[in-house]
Coordinates of C-alpha atoms in Angstrom, one line a residue:
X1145 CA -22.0 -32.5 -163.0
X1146 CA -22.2 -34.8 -160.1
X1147 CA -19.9 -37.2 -158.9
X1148 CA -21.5 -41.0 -158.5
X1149 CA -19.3 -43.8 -156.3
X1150 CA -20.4 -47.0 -157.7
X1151 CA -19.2 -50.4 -156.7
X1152 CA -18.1 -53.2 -159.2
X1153 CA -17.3 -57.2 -158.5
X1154 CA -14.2 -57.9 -156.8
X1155 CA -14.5 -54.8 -153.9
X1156 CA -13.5 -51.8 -156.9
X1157 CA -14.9 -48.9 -156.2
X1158 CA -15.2 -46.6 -158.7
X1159 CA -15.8 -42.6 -159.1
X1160 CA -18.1 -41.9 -162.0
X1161 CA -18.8 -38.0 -163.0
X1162 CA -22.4 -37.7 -164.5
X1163 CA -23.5 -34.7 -166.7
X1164 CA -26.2 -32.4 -164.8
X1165 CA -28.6 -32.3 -166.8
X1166 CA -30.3 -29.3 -165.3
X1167 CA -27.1 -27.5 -165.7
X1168 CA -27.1 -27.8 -169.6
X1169 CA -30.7 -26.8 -169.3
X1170 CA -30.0 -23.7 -167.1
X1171 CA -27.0 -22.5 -169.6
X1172 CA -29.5 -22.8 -172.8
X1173 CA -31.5 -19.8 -171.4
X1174 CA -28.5 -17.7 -171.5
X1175 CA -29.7 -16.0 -175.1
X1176 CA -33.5 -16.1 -174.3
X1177 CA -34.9 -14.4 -171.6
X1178 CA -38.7 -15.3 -172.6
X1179 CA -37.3 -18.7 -172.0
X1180 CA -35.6 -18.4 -169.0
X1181 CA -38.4 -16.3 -167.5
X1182 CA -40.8 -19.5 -168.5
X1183 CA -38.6 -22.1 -166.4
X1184 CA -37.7 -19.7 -163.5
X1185 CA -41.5 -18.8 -162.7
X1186 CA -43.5 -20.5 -164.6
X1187 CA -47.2 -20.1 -164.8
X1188 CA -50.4 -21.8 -164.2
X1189 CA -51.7 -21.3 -167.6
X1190 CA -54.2 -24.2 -167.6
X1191 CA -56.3 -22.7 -164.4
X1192 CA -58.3 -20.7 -166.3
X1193 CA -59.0 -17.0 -163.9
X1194 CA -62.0 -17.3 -161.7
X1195 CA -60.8 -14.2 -159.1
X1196 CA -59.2 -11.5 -161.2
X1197 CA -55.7 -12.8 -160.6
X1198 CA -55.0 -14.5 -164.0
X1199 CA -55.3 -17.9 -162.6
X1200 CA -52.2 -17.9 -160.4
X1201 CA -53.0 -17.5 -157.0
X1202 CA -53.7 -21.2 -156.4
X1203 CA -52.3 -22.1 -153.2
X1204 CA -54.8 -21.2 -150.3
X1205 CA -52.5 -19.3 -148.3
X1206 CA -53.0 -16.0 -146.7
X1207 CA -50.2 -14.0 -148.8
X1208 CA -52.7 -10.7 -150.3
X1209 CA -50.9 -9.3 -153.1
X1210 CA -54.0 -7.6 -154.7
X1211 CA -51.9 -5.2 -156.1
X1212 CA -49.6 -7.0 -158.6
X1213 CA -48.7 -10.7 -160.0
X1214 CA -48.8 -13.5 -158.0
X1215 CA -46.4 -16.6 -158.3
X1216 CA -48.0 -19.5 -159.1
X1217 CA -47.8 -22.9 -157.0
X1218 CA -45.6 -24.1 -160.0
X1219 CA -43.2 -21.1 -159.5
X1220 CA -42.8 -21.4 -155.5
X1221 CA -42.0 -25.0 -156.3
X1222 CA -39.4 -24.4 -158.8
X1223 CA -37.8 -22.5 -156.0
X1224 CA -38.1 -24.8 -153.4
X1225 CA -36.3 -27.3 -155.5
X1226 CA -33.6 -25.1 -156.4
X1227 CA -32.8 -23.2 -153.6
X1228 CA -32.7 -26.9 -151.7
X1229 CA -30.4 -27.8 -154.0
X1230 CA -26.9 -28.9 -154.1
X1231 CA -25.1 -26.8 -156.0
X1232 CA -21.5 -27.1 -157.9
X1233 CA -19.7 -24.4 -159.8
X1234 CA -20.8 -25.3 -162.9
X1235 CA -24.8 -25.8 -161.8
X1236 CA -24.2 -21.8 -160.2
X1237 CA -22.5 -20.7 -163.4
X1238 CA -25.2 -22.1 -165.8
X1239 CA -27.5 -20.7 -163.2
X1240 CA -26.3 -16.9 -163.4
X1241 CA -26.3 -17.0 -167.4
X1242 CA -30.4 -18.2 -166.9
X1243 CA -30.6 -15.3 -164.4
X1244 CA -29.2 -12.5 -166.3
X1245 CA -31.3 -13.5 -169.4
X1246 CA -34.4 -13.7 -167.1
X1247 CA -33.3 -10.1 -165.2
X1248 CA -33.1 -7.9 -168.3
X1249 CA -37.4 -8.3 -168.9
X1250 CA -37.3 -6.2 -165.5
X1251 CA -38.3 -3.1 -167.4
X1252 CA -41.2 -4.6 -168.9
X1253 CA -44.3 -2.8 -167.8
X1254 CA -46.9 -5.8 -167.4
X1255 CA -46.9 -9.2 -165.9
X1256 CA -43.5 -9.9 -167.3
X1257 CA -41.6 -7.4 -165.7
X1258 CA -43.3 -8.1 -162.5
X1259 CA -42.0 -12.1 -163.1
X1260 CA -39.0 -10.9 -163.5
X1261 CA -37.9 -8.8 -160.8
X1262 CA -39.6 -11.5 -158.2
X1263 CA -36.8 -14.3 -160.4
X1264 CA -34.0 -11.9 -159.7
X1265 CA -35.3 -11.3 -155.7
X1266 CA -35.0 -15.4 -155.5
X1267 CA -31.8 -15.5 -157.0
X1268 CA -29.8 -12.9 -156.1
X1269 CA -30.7 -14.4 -152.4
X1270 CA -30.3 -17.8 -153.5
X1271 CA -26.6 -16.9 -155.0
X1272 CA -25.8 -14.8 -152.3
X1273 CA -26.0 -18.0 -150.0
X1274 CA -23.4 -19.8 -152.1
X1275 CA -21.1 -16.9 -153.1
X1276 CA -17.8 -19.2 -152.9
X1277 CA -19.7 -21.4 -155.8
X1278 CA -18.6 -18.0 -157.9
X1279 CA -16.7 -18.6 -160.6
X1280 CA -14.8 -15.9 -162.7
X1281 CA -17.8 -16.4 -165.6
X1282 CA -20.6 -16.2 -163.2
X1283 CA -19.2 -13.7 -161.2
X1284 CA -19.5 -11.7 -165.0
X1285 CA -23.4 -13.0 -165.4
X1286 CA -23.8 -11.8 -161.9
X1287 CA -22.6 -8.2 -162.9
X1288 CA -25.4 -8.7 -165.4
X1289 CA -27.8 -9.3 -162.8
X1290 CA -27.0 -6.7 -160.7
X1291 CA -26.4 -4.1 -163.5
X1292 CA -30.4 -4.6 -164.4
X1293 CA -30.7 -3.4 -160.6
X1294 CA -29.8 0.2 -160.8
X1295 CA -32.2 1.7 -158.8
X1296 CA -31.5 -0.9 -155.8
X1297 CA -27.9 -0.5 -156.0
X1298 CA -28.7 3.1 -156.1
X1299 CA -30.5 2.7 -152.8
X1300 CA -27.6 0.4 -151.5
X1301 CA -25.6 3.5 -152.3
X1302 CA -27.7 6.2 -150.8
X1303 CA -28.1 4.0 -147.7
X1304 CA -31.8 4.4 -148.1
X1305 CA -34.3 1.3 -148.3
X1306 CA -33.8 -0.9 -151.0
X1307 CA -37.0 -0.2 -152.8
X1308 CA -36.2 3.7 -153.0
X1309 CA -37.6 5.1 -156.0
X1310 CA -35.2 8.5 -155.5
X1311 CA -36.9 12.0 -155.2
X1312 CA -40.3 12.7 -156.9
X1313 CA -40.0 8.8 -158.2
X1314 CA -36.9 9.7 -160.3
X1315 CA -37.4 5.6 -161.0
X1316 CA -40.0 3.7 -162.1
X1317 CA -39.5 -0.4 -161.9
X1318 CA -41.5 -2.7 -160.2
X1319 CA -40.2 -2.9 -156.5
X1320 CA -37.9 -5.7 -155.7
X1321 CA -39.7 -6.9 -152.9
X1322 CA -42.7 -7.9 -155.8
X1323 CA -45.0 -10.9 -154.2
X1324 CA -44.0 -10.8 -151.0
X1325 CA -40.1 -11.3 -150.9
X1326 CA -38.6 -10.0 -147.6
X1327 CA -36.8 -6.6 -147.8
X1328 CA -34.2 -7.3 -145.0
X1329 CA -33.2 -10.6 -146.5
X1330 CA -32.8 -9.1 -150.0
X1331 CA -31.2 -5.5 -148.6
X1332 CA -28.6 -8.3 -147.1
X1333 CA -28.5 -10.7 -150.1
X1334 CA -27.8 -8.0 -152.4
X1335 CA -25.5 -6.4 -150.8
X1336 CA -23.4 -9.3 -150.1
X1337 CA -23.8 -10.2 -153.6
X1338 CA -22.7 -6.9 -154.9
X1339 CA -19.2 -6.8 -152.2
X1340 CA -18.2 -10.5 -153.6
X1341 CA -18.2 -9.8 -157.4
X1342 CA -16.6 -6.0 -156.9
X1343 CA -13.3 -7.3 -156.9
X1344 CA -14.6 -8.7 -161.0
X1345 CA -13.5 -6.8 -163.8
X1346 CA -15.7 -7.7 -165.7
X1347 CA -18.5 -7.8 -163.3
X1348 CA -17.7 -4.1 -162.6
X1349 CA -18.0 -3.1 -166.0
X1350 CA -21.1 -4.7 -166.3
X1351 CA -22.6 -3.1 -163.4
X1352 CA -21.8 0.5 -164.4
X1353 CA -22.7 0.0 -168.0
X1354 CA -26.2 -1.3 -167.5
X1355 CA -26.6 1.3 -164.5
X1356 CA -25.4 4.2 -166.5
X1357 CA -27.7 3.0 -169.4
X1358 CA -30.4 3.1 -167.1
X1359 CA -30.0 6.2 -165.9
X1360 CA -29.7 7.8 -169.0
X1361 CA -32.7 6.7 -170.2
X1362 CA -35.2 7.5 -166.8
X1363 CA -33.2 11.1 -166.8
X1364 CA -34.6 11.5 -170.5
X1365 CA -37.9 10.1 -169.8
X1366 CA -38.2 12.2 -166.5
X1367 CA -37.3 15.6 -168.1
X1368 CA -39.6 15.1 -171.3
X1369 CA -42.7 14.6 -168.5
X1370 CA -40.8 17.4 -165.6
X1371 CA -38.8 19.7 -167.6
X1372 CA -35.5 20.0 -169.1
X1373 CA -32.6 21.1 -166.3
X1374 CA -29.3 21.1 -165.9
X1375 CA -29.5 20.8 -162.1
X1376 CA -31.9 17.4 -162.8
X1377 CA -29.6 16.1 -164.7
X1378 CA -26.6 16.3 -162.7
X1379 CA -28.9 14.9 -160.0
X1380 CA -29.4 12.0 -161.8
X1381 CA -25.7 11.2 -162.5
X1382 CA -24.9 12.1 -159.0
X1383 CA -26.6 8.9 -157.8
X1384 CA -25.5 6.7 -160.9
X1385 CA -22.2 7.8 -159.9
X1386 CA -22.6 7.1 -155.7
X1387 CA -23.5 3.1 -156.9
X1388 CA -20.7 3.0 -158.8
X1389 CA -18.2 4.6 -156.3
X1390 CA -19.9 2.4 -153.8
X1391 CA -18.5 -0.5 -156.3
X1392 CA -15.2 0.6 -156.9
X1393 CA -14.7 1.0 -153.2
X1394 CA -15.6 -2.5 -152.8
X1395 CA -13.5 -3.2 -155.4
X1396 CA -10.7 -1.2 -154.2
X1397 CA -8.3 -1.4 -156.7
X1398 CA -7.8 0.6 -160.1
X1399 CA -8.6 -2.1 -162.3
X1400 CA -11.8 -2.3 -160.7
X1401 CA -12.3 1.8 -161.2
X1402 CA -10.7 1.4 -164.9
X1403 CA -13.5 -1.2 -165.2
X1404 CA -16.6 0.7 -164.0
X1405 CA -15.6 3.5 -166.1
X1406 CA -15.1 1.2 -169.2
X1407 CA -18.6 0.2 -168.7
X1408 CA -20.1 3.6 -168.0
X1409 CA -18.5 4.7 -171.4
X1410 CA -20.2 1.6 -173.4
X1411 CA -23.7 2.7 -171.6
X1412 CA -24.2 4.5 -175.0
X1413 CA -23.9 1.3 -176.7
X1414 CA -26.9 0.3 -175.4
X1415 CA -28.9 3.5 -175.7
X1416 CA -32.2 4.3 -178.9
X1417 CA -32.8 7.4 -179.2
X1418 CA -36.0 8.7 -181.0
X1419 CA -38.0 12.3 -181.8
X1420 CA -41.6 12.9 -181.8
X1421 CA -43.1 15.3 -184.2
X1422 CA -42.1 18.4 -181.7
X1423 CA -38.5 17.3 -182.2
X1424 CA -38.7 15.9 -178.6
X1425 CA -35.7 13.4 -177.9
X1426 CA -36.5 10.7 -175.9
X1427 CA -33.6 8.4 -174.8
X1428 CA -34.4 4.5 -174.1
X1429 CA -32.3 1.8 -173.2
X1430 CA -31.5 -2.2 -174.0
X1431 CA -31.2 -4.0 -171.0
X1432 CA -28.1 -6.5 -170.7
X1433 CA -28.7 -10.1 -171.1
X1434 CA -25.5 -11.6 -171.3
X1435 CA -21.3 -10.3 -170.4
X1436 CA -19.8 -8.7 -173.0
X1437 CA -17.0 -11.0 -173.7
X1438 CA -13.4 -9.3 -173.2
X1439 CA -14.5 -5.6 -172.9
X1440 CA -11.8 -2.9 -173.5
X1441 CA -10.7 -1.8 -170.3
X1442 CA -8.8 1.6 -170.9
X1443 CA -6.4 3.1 -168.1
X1444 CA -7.6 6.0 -166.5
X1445 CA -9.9 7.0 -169.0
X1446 CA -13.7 8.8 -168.0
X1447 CA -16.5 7.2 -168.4
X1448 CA -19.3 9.6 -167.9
X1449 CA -18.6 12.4 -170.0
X1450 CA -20.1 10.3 -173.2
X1451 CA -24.0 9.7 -171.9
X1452 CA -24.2 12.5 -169.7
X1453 CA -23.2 14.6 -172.6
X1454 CA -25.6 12.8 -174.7
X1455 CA -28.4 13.7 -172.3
X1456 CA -27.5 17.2 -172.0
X1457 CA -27.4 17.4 -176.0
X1458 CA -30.4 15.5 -176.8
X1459 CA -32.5 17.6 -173.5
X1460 CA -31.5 20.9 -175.2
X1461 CA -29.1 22.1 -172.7
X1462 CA -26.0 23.1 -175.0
X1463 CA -27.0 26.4 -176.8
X1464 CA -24.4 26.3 -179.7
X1465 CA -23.9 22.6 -180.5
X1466 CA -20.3 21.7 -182.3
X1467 CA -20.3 21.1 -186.6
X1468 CA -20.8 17.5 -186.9
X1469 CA -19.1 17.4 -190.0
X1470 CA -15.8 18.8 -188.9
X1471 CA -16.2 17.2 -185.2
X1472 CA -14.8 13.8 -184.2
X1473 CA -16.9 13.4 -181.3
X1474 CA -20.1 14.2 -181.9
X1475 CA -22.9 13.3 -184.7
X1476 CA -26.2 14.0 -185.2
X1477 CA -28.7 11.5 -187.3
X1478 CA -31.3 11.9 -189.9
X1479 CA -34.0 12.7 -187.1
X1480 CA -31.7 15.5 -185.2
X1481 CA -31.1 13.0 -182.6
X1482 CA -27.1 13.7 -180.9
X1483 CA -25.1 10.7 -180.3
X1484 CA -21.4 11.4 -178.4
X1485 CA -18.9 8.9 -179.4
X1486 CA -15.7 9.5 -176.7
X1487 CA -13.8 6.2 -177.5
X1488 CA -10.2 7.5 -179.4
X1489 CA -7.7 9.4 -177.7
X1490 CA -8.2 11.6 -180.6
X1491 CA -11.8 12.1 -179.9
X1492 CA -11.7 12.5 -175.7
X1493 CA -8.8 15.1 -176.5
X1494 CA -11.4 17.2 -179.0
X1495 CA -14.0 17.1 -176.2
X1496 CA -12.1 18.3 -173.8
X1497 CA -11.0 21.2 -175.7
X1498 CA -14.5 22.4 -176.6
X1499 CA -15.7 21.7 -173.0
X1500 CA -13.0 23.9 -172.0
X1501 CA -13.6 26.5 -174.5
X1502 CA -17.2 27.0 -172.7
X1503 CA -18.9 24.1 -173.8
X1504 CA -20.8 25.4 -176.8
X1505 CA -21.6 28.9 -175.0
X1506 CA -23.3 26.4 -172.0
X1507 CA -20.6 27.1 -169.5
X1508 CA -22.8 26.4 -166.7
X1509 CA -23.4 22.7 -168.1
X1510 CA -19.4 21.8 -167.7
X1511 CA -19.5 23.3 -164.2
X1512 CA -22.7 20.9 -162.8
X1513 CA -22.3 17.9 -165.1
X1514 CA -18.3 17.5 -164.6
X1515 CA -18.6 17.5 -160.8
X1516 CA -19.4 14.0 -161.9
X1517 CA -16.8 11.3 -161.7
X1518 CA -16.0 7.3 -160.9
X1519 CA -13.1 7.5 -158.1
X1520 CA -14.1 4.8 -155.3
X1521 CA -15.1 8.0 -153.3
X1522 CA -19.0 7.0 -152.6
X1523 CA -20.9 10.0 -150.8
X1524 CA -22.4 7.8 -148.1
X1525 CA -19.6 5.2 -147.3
X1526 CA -16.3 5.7 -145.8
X1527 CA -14.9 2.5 -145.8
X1528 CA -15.4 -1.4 -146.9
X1529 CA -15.8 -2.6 -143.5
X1530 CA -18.1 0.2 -142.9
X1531 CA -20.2 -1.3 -145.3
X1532 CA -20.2 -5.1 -144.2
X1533 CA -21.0 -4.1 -140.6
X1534 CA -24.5 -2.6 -141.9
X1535 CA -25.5 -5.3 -143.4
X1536 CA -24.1 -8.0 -141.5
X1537 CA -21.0 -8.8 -143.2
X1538 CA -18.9 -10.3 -140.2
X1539 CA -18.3 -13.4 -142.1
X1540 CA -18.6 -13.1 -145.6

């Protein structure tokens, strides 16, 4: 919406508001991340390839980036014009919904996914330069965005470089720096981004749930290809858990913990699992598109117990699984998949009580995977300030 001054007969002056019509387009996206992908970089699909690089390398400049997807002249345009942009609350709101749609085809193993992380690198730095355009709503979308980030704000965590891939390439996504976008401006951007929508709710719980859905997924993945272990596992967790400590020190209050542990819970919403012939589980997740509206926020409650459990069930690490017909918590389906459901107080309360009777005979499973937990206590950083002075913060 943009405000028009417009003069009349007679000296009256008045102020006219005007619909933004690039706002209403932006917010349409919001349930279609083909479509959203499409506006935010397009392609130049009438060039037809003459140089092995599908017809998008049009521009004559020296940028060589043999090894992936190229942005077409049509893309860097579209970014020119709206990163030059002036931009309203509303215009960065219906921009964040677009975003979030366009963010979740990150895990796509092709061209897509490789459009899709260089959208997120432009806005995430394009947001992060107008962070007090944040409302409440895109402050949620945000979360979104940054939730189908995990392995970056895994690096954030670590304090390693952004495009970390953890040890022996735990992760495998597309860098964030795809085509060319500058690491230091992006380690800053997100960064930034990620310290102004910690003190969100609903941001928070968007974060952990599509971080610990991720995780759950490349710790299944990685242990069908390395080898089923206990010690992996916890690994895995161990950094899920340092980016959302990292959060909810940001955050710094318990709603903000409450949150992130809300969100880890509902990861297993948002996780498929499937068996081969050898019985193998294999543990895949739905990336998130849009904010789940007015999540159940719990006080105090765990969140990691229900998909790392699920991991160690479906990996083979609990020798003497529970009845699932006479257990609350825990089911198994038609393929002899395990699904953990830890959302009653009747059901946490169950758990606990077989964890502490030894965990189906696997004591040595409660005693890595429980070290576990979402307290604001991030391995790597002390303190919030500690974390704006490394990455410029002075004035945010």
């Amino acid at each position: 919406m943009a405000l028009v001054v417009a003069g009349v007969a007679g000296g009256v002056w008045w102020r006219v508001w005007v619909e933004d019509p690039l706002e209403a387009q932006l917010a349409e996206l919001a349930n279609d991340p083909a479509a959203a992908l499409n506006y935010l970089a397009p392609t130049d699909t009438d060039n037809a390839p003459t140089d092995g690089n599908n017809g998008n390398d049009n521009d004559g400049d020296d940028d060589d980036f043999s090894d992936g997807w190229v942005p077409s002249d049509e893309a860097r345009t579209r970014w020119d014009q709206l990163t030059g942009r002036h931009w309203g609350t509303k215009g960065i709101t219906a921009l964040t919904q677009a975003l979030a749609a366009a963010s979740s085809l990150r895990t796509d193993t092709g061209e897509d996914g490789q459009r899709a992380t260089w959208v997120t690198a432009q806005g995430i730095i394009l947001l992060a330069n107008h962070t007090n355009r944040l409302t409440d709503q895109a402050k949620a979308n945000t979360g979104v965005i940054l939730g189908n980030c995990p392995t970056e704000l895994i690096a954030l965590a670590q304090r390693f470089p952004i495009t970390s891939t953890g040890p022996d390439n735990y992760y495998e996504a597309f860098p964030i720096t795809t085509a060319g976008t500058d690491e230091q401006t992006l380690t800053t951007a997100t960064a930034h981004l990620l310290y102004e929508v910690a003190d969100s709710t609903e941001a928070a719980y968007e974060i952990a749930r599509a971080t610990t859905a991720y995780t759950a997924a490349r710790a299944s993945q990685y242990m069908n290809t390395h080898g089923t272990s206990t010690d992996t596992l916890a690994d895995f967790y161990a950094r899920n858990t340092d980016a959302l400590n990292l959060l909810t020190l940001l955050g710094g209050t318990t709603d903000i913990t409450d949150a992130a542990n809300a969100g880890a819970a509902a990861s297993t919403d948002l996780l498929t699992i499937t068996t081969n012939t050898n019985g193998q589980h294999t543990i895949t997740h739905t990336p998130t598109t849009t904010p789940q509206p007015n999540p159940t926020i719990p006080t105090g409650t765990p969140g990691l117990p229900a998909p790392i459990y699920t991991n160690a069930f479906n990996a083979g690490l609990i020798n003497n699984p529970p009845d699932p017909n006479t257990t609350t918590w825990y089911t198994t389906d038609t393929n002899g998949a395990h699904h953990v459901i830890l959302e009653t107080n009747e059901q946490q309360r169950n758990f606990y009580t077989w964890v502490t009777d030894g965990s189906g005979n696997s004591p040595d499973v409660a005693d890595i995977l429980d070290q576990n937990g979402i307290n604001g206590n991030p391995e790597r950083w002390r303190t919030t300030d500690d974390f704006k002075d490394a990455y410029g913060g002075e004035e945010w």
